[in-house]
Amino acid sequence: MAGLLEHPGYDEERLKRAAEQLPCREVQAGMLLSLMGESSQFSFLHLLFLQLPHATLSCVECVSVALLFEQVLRSFFGCDVASLLPRSPSLTDFVRIYRQQSPARQTRYIVMEKAELLRDADANLLPALLRLQELVEDNVTVILLSEIVWDTFRPNTGCLEPLLLHFPDYSKVELQQILSQDRHPSYSAELYSFYVSILLGVFYSVCRDLRELRHLAALNFSKFCEPLAEGKVKETDTHKLWKNIEPHLKKAMQTVYLREVSSLQWEQMQQMEEETGALKGLSAHTHVELPFYSKFLLIAAYLASYNPARTDKRFFLKHHGKIKKTNFLKKNEKTTNHLLGPKPFPLDRLLAIFYSVVDGRVAPTASIFSQISSLVTLQLLAQVSHDDQLDSPKYKCAVSLEFICNISRTVNFDIMKYLYDFL
Amino acid sequence: MSKRKGKISHQPLGECITQVQRILRERYCQQKLAKGLDGVGAQHKHLEELLRRTAVYGESNSVLIVGPRGAGKSSLLRSVLQELLEEKEVQENLLQVHLNGLLQTDDRIALKEITRQLHLENVVGEKVFGSFAENLAFLLEALKKGDRTSSRPVLFVLDEFDLFAHHKNQTLLYNLFDVSQSTQAPVAVVGLTCRLDVLELLEKRVKSRFSHRQIHLLSGLTFSQYLDRVRAQLSLSDDFCDSRFAQEWNASVKNLIEDKSVQDVLQRHFDCSKDFRSLHVLLMLCLSRVTLAKPTIKASDLLDASRLCLADCKTNMLHGLSIVELCLIIAMKHLNDVYEGEPFNLQMVHNEFKKFLQRKSNSMYNFSPPVIVKGFEHLQQLELVRPVDGSPKTQREYQMMRLMVDRSQIMEALQKYPQCPTDIKQWALSAFA
């Protein structure tokens, strides 16, 4: 903290305020400040607070370069200058208008978030932004913020290399410190930090993102305090509090963390007294009730995708005769079809397997074929061949093993016996 | 060295530091290099002669300055121009047009820019021209001096010259070179580019009009010359406000360069690249640590700055991953080892991870499949794994990916990983999955 306050040329009061908003980042902030130097000096580019003239923009919002230019000009020079830009401005217009304005007394900063999206913009935008100081002949610094490494940004013929400042991740201790800062006013700080330590214990191995952890902490705190509010336990009864909250947090990992349920649903569920069974997440809704023949069509499709064609004879013919065991049983681990993914199969093969799998005789009517199309619409099957190819369309089965096992159980079909990988 | 009697100004230390920061920052960030670039004397003379012939004697010329990024092409041109403009005749007559391939992405835009820089917007007015050549001829005609004998010499500087070669039909280049070959007007065309093969990019008709004159700025510095350059970049010139401070500063810089550890660091940088740009980044980082409390650059500053410059970004990113993601990376590393770098999909990675769990009866890493998928997606977001350019129609779990992190980077990251569980480390180090 002390290191930050020593920088000359900056008001100490502002520095203190900035330092409060930046816990655990003293080293990086100090570096940034020292690189930025005193207000009227130059600095290189590539990370604000101190009320220096700056323009912050998010590259997600600036889908076209016109928005980018307009925002920069507006932040530095006001709306009048920004309106000087022609209808679809190019970089030349931007540079020309910028040059016409008065030069900066203090260094101007342009901060761009999610800068990796600049890579997908025009090829000349990123190199031009990196050279902006040269092109506009003004004291301006461009700061690019991104999660992706710089090497992927570099254009083909190279560009002016920026200064790279790495912001390391927060350690567990630092996370604890930061999260403990949002404490609830009616409870003590020690209680909150105890809660944070439990939360970190459950979630730290899975997630280190500060924003997610903060969100989870805020959502679950009321449940944590429930026994305290009801008077059942005291603040010092740490073991009881832990026992109360731990299964709840584990459930949160399966649901809220994965965004299976929305935060609103989660809060509502917490308010209800009794447990109403398993929380229905989003993936539970992907299960559809299918008609009888559709289920068998899906099973047949799964078998067609995951069994190699040469094994059909063995599985689906009543008298398949002898098949040489050596060739048949030889399979590498790598070629386990369940690891490689489903293979495409033609319609004929699907129908052949379908007829042998389903009980009783089925006539090949239009209703059977239309069920195949509806399976494609439900995205349980994927069509691999082109739409124009009408005579032998190819499909792939797009369901998981778990799903198909559930389906086969409902029709009393033992699918495991028919899968080559589980022989 | 003349001794000035009496008037030796001494500024307070804070003021001196501010001045030093200002001067050196200008030098590094704005490329206001100290006078007299070393090692480019011949090129300097060549270019100056060429430009003088255009500016003073009205001869048309074209030249390309070729050199890698950061070799000093723009600074060379700037210093030559600065010298030439000191002569009165040149200053009065020579017109300059600076074009940049990054800004003028189209020939039409380039023409408008030329019109603007020659201050001929009013003359052109609302005229419509049939072709580019007509327009350019009109502009040059308009520059004729009062006695209508000859037009003023114009210098066209084309930065990022190779980008102009990508324009449609290369009209701008064709016309500029055409003018430089004809007796229309004295024109000098100077192109700056970083591509050595720039001539291959030109069309035949453009190439034939070009004079094939190239100035190469390939630095053949030795290490001792590099050290001299470092010293020159750090030293203050004689006209600094406080001469005593300047002398102390320069002496400390000299000591710094002679330090063995500093020389090792500089050797490492020299082996990577010899250009000015990377040197400036390094010196900028050192400069930022000069404060009132510590008014000189120490060897430790240079070492720290070097470590920052040469740090590996990906290893740093691996440092910040959660345990799930780290396990996935190690599983991918094993897959790469066994299958020699062939692409894999999430199912294979998950399978590999499950094999590790089977051997350890530890249930601490028993993450549910959706949590593992989320971890994998996070890795994809950070671009540590990238999909092989294949059909996007495959299901997400089966889409083939490649790992963008090297084996050595993973090992290095594991060493530095805070509180890395030992069984994970051992799994990573084991030869077979």
PDB file of N, CA, C and O in Angstrom, chain B residues 95 111-112 114-129 134-144 148 152:
ATOM      1  N   LEU B  95       7.979  19.780 -51.245  1.00  0.00           N
ATOM      2  CA  LEU B  95       6.685  19.439 -50.662  1.00  0.00           C
ATOM      3  C   LEU B  95       6.739  17.987 -50.212  1.00  0.00           C
ATOM      4  O   LEU B  95       7.329  17.152 -50.883  1.00  0.00           O
ATOM      5  N   LEU B 111      -5.563   8.927 -52.701  1.00  0.00           N
ATOM      6  CA  LEU B 111      -5.569  10.106 -53.556  1.00  0.00           C
ATOM      7  C   LEU B 111      -6.142  11.309 -52.834  1.00  0.00           C
ATOM      8  O   LEU B 111      -5.621  12.424 -52.933  1.00  0.00           O
ATOM      9  N   LYS B 112      -7.169  11.062 -52.054  1.00  0.00           N
ATOM     10  CA  LYS B 112      -7.758  12.178 -51.290  1.00  0.00           C
ATOM     11  C   LYS B 112      -6.754  12.717 -50.293  1.00  0.00           C
ATOM     12  O   LYS B 112      -6.643  13.922 -50.072  1.00  0.00           O
ATOM     13  N   ILE B 114      -3.508  12.594 -50.573  1.00  0.00           N
ATOM     14  CA  ILE B 114      -2.473  13.345 -51.298  1.00  0.00           C
ATOM     15  C   ILE B 114      -2.985  14.752 -51.581  1.00  0.00           C
ATOM     16  O   ILE B 114      -2.278  15.746 -51.368  1.00  0.00           O
ATOM     17  N   THR B 115      -4.226  14.827 -52.061  1.00  0.00           N
ATOM     18  CA  THR B 115      -4.803  16.140 -52.348  1.00  0.00           C
ATOM     19  C   THR B 115      -4.790  17.011 -51.101  1.00  0.00           C
ATOM     20  O   THR B 115      -4.437  18.190 -51.150  1.00  0.00           O
ATOM     21  N   ARG B 116      -5.164  16.382 -49.996  1.00  0.00           N
ATOM     22  CA  ARG B 116      -5.234  17.149 -48.760  1.00  0.00           C
ATOM     23  C   ARG B 116      -3.863  17.624 -48.314  1.00  0.00           C
ATOM     24  O   ARG B 116      -3.682  18.762 -47.908  1.00  0.00           O
ATOM     25  N   GLN B 117      -2.874  16.726 -48.403  1.00  0.00           N
ATOM     26  CA  GLN B 117      -1.554  17.105 -47.895  1.00  0.00           C
ATOM     27  C   GLN B 117      -0.873  18.123 -48.780  1.00  0.00           C
ATOM     28  O   GLN B 117      -0.001  18.858 -48.320  1.00  0.00           O
ATOM     29  N   LEU B 118      -1.251  18.156 -50.065  1.00  0.00           N
ATOM     30  CA  LEU B 118      -0.675  19.176 -50.938  1.00  0.00           C
ATOM     31  C   LEU B 118      -1.488  20.463 -50.891  1.00  0.00           C
ATOM     32  O   LEU B 118      -1.203  21.401 -51.622  1.00  0.00           O
ATOM     33  N   HIS B 119      -2.494  20.474 -50.054  1.00  0.00           N
ATOM     34  CA  HIS B 119      -3.362  21.652 -49.876  1.00  0.00           C
ATOM     35  C   HIS B 119      -4.019  22.077 -51.177  1.00  0.00           C
ATOM     36  O   HIS B 119      -4.087  23.262 -51.493  1.00  0.00           O
ATOM     37  N   LEU B 120      -4.473  21.100 -51.924  1.00  0.00           N
ATOM     38  CA  LEU B 120      -5.055  21.428 -53.221  1.00  0.00           C
ATOM     39  C   LEU B 120      -6.543  21.120 -53.263  1.00  0.00           C
ATOM     40  O   LEU B 120      -7.113  20.930 -54.323  1.00  0.00           O
ATOM     41  N   GLU B 121      -7.187  21.048 -52.089  1.00  0.00           N
ATOM     42  CA  GLU B 121      -8.616  20.701 -52.124  1.00  0.00           C
ATOM     43  C   GLU B 121      -9.408  21.740 -52.897  1.00  0.00           C
ATOM     44  O   GLU B 121     -10.324  21.412 -53.642  1.00  0.00           O
ATOM     45  N   ASN B 122      -9.066  22.991 -52.693  1.00  0.00           N
ATOM     46  CA  ASN B 122      -9.845  24.042 -53.358  1.00  0.00           C
ATOM     47  C   ASN B 122      -9.650  24.001 -54.853  1.00  0.00           C
ATOM     48  O   ASN B 122     -10.577  24.245 -55.614  1.00  0.00           O
ATOM     49  N   VAL B 123      -8.431  23.691 -55.254  1.00  0.00           N
ATOM     50  CA  VAL B 123      -8.146  23.668 -56.685  1.00  0.00           C
ATOM     51  C   VAL B 123      -8.904  22.530 -57.355  1.00  0.00           C
ATOM     52  O   VAL B 123      -9.461  22.677 -58.439  1.00  0.00           O
ATOM     53  N   VAL B 124      -8.908  21.396 -56.679  1.00  0.00           N
ATOM     54  CA  VAL B 124      -9.610  20.246 -57.268  1.00  0.00           C
ATOM     55  C   VAL B 124     -11.109  20.490 -57.252  1.00  0.00           C
ATOM     56  O   VAL B 124     -11.809  20.230 -58.224  1.00  0.00           O
ATOM     57  N   GLY B 125     -11.600  21.012 -56.113  1.00  0.00           N
ATOM     58  CA  GLY B 125     -13.018  21.352 -56.023  1.00  0.00           C
ATOM     59  C   GLY B 125     -13.902  20.157 -56.285  1.00  0.00           C
ATOM     60  O   GLY B 125     -13.758  19.107 -55.678  1.00  0.00           O
ATOM     61  N   GLU B 126     -14.838  20.328 -57.212  1.00  0.00           N
ATOM     62  CA  GLU B 126     -15.788  19.273 -57.481  1.00  0.00           C
ATOM     63  C   GLU B 126     -15.471  18.514 -58.751  1.00  0.00           C
ATOM     64  O   GLU B 126     -16.302  17.797 -59.270  1.00  0.00           O
ATOM     65  N   LYS B 127     -14.262  18.669 -59.264  1.00  0.00           N
ATOM     66  CA  LYS B 127     -13.934  18.037 -60.558  1.00  0.00           C
ATOM     67  C   LYS B 127     -14.032  16.525 -60.463  1.00  0.00           C
ATOM     68  O   LYS B 127     -13.707  15.922 -59.463  1.00  0.00           O
ATOM     69  N   VAL B 128     -14.455  15.962 -61.564  1.00  0.00           N
ATOM     70  CA  VAL B 128     -14.500  14.499 -61.642  1.00  0.00           C
ATOM     71  C   VAL B 128     -13.473  14.074 -62.669  1.00  0.00           C
ATOM     72  O   VAL B 128     -13.453  14.581 -63.782  1.00  0.00           O
ATOM     73  N   PHE B 129     -12.617  13.118 -62.270  1.00  0.00           N
ATOM     74  CA  PHE B 129     -11.577  12.704 -63.197  1.00  0.00           C
ATOM     75  C   PHE B 129     -11.868  11.330 -63.756  1.00  0.00           C
ATOM     76  O   PHE B 129     -12.466  10.488 -63.127  1.00  0.00           O
ATOM     77  N   GLU B 134      -5.066  10.750 -64.500  1.00  0.00           N
ATOM     78  CA  GLU B 134      -5.488  12.121 -64.813  1.00  0.00           C
ATOM     79  C   GLU B 134      -5.464  12.979 -63.571  1.00  0.00           C
ATOM     80  O   GLU B 134      -4.991  14.122 -63.578  1.00  0.00           O
ATOM     81  N   ASN B 135      -5.999  12.414 -62.509  1.00  0.00           N
ATOM     82  CA  ASN B 135      -6.085  13.154 -61.257  1.00  0.00           C
ATOM     83  C   ASN B 135      -4.702  13.530 -60.756  1.00  0.00           C
ATOM     84  O   ASN B 135      -4.436  14.677 -60.401  1.00  0.00           O
ATOM     85  N   LEU B 136      -3.826  12.569 -60.772  1.00  0.00           N
ATOM     86  CA  LEU B 136      -2.473  12.820 -60.279  1.00  0.00           C
ATOM     87  C   LEU B 136      -1.778  13.858 -61.153  1.00  0.00           C
ATOM     88  O   LEU B 136      -1.096  14.765 -60.659  1.00  0.00           O
ATOM     89  N   ALA B 137      -1.964  13.738 -62.462  1.00  0.00           N
ATOM     90  CA  ALA B 137      -1.334  14.698 -63.371  1.00  0.00           C
ATOM     91  C   ALA B 137      -1.851  16.098 -63.083  1.00  0.00           C
ATOM     92  O   ALA B 137      -1.085  17.070 -63.074  1.00  0.00           O
ATOM     93  N   PHE B 138      -3.135  16.188 -62.847  1.00  0.00           N
ATOM     94  CA  PHE B 138      -3.718  17.490 -62.540  1.00  0.00           C
ATOM     95  C   PHE B 138      -3.099  18.091 -61.296  1.00  0.00           C
ATOM     96  O   PHE B 138      -2.767  19.281 -61.240  1.00  0.00           O
ATOM     97  N   LEU B 139      -2.937  17.238 -60.275  1.00  0.00           N
ATOM     98  CA  LEU B 139      -2.378  17.732 -59.019  1.00  0.00           C
ATOM     99  C   LEU B 139      -0.961  18.248 -59.228  1.00  0.00           C
ATOM    100  O   LEU B 139      -0.590  19.324 -58.743  1.00  0.00           O
ATOM    101  N   LEU B 140      -0.191  17.481 -59.988  1.00  0.00           N
ATOM    102  CA  LEU B 140       1.197  17.883 -60.169  1.00  0.00           C
ATOM    103  C   LEU B 140       1.295  19.133 -61.022  1.00  0.00           C
ATOM    104  O   LEU B 140       2.170  19.979 -60.813  1.00  0.00           O
ATOM    105  N   GLU B 141       0.405  19.248 -61.980  1.00  0.00           N
ATOM    106  CA  GLU B 141       0.343  20.435 -62.827  1.00  0.00           C
ATOM    107  C   GLU B 141       0.068  21.670 -61.966  1.00  0.00           C
ATOM    108  O   GLU B 141       0.659  22.735 -62.155  1.00  0.00           O
ATOM    109  N   ALA B 142      -0.815  21.478 -61.002  1.00  0.00           N
ATOM    110  CA  ALA B 142      -1.208  22.603 -60.161  1.00  0.00           C
ATOM    111  C   ALA B 142      -0.081  23.098 -59.268  1.00  0.00           C
ATOM    112  O   ALA B 142      -0.158  24.182 -58.693  1.00  0.00           O
ATOM    113  N   LEU B 143       0.959  22.266 -59.151  1.00  0.00           N
ATOM    114  CA  LEU B 143       2.039  22.672 -58.265  1.00  0.00           C
ATOM    115  C   LEU B 143       3.093  23.502 -58.979  1.00  0.00           C
ATOM    116  O   LEU B 143       4.092  23.867 -58.378  1.00  0.00           O
ATOM    117  N   LYS B 144       2.867  23.759 -60.240  1.00  0.00           N
ATOM    118  CA  LYS B 144       3.919  24.476 -60.960  1.00  0.00           C
ATOM    119  C   LYS B 144       4.142  25.846 -60.344  1.00  0.00           C
ATOM    120  O   LYS B 144       3.232  26.507 -59.891  1.00  0.00           O
ATOM    121  N   ARG B 148       5.939  28.976 -64.412  1.00  0.00           N
ATOM    122  CA  ARG B 148       5.434  27.892 -65.249  1.00  0.00           C
ATOM    123  C   ARG B 148       6.524  27.080 -65.929  1.00  0.00           C
ATOM    124  O   ARG B 148       6.289  26.443 -66.929  1.00  0.00           O
ATOM    125  N   ARG B 152       7.109  22.163 -58.502  1.00  0.00           N
ATOM    126  CA  ARG B 152       7.905  22.007 -57.282  1.00  0.00           C
ATOM    127  C   ARG B 152       8.179  20.540 -57.027  1.00  0.00           C
ATOM    128  O   ARG B 152       7.330  19.699 -57.312  1.00  0.00           O
TER     129      ARG B 152
END
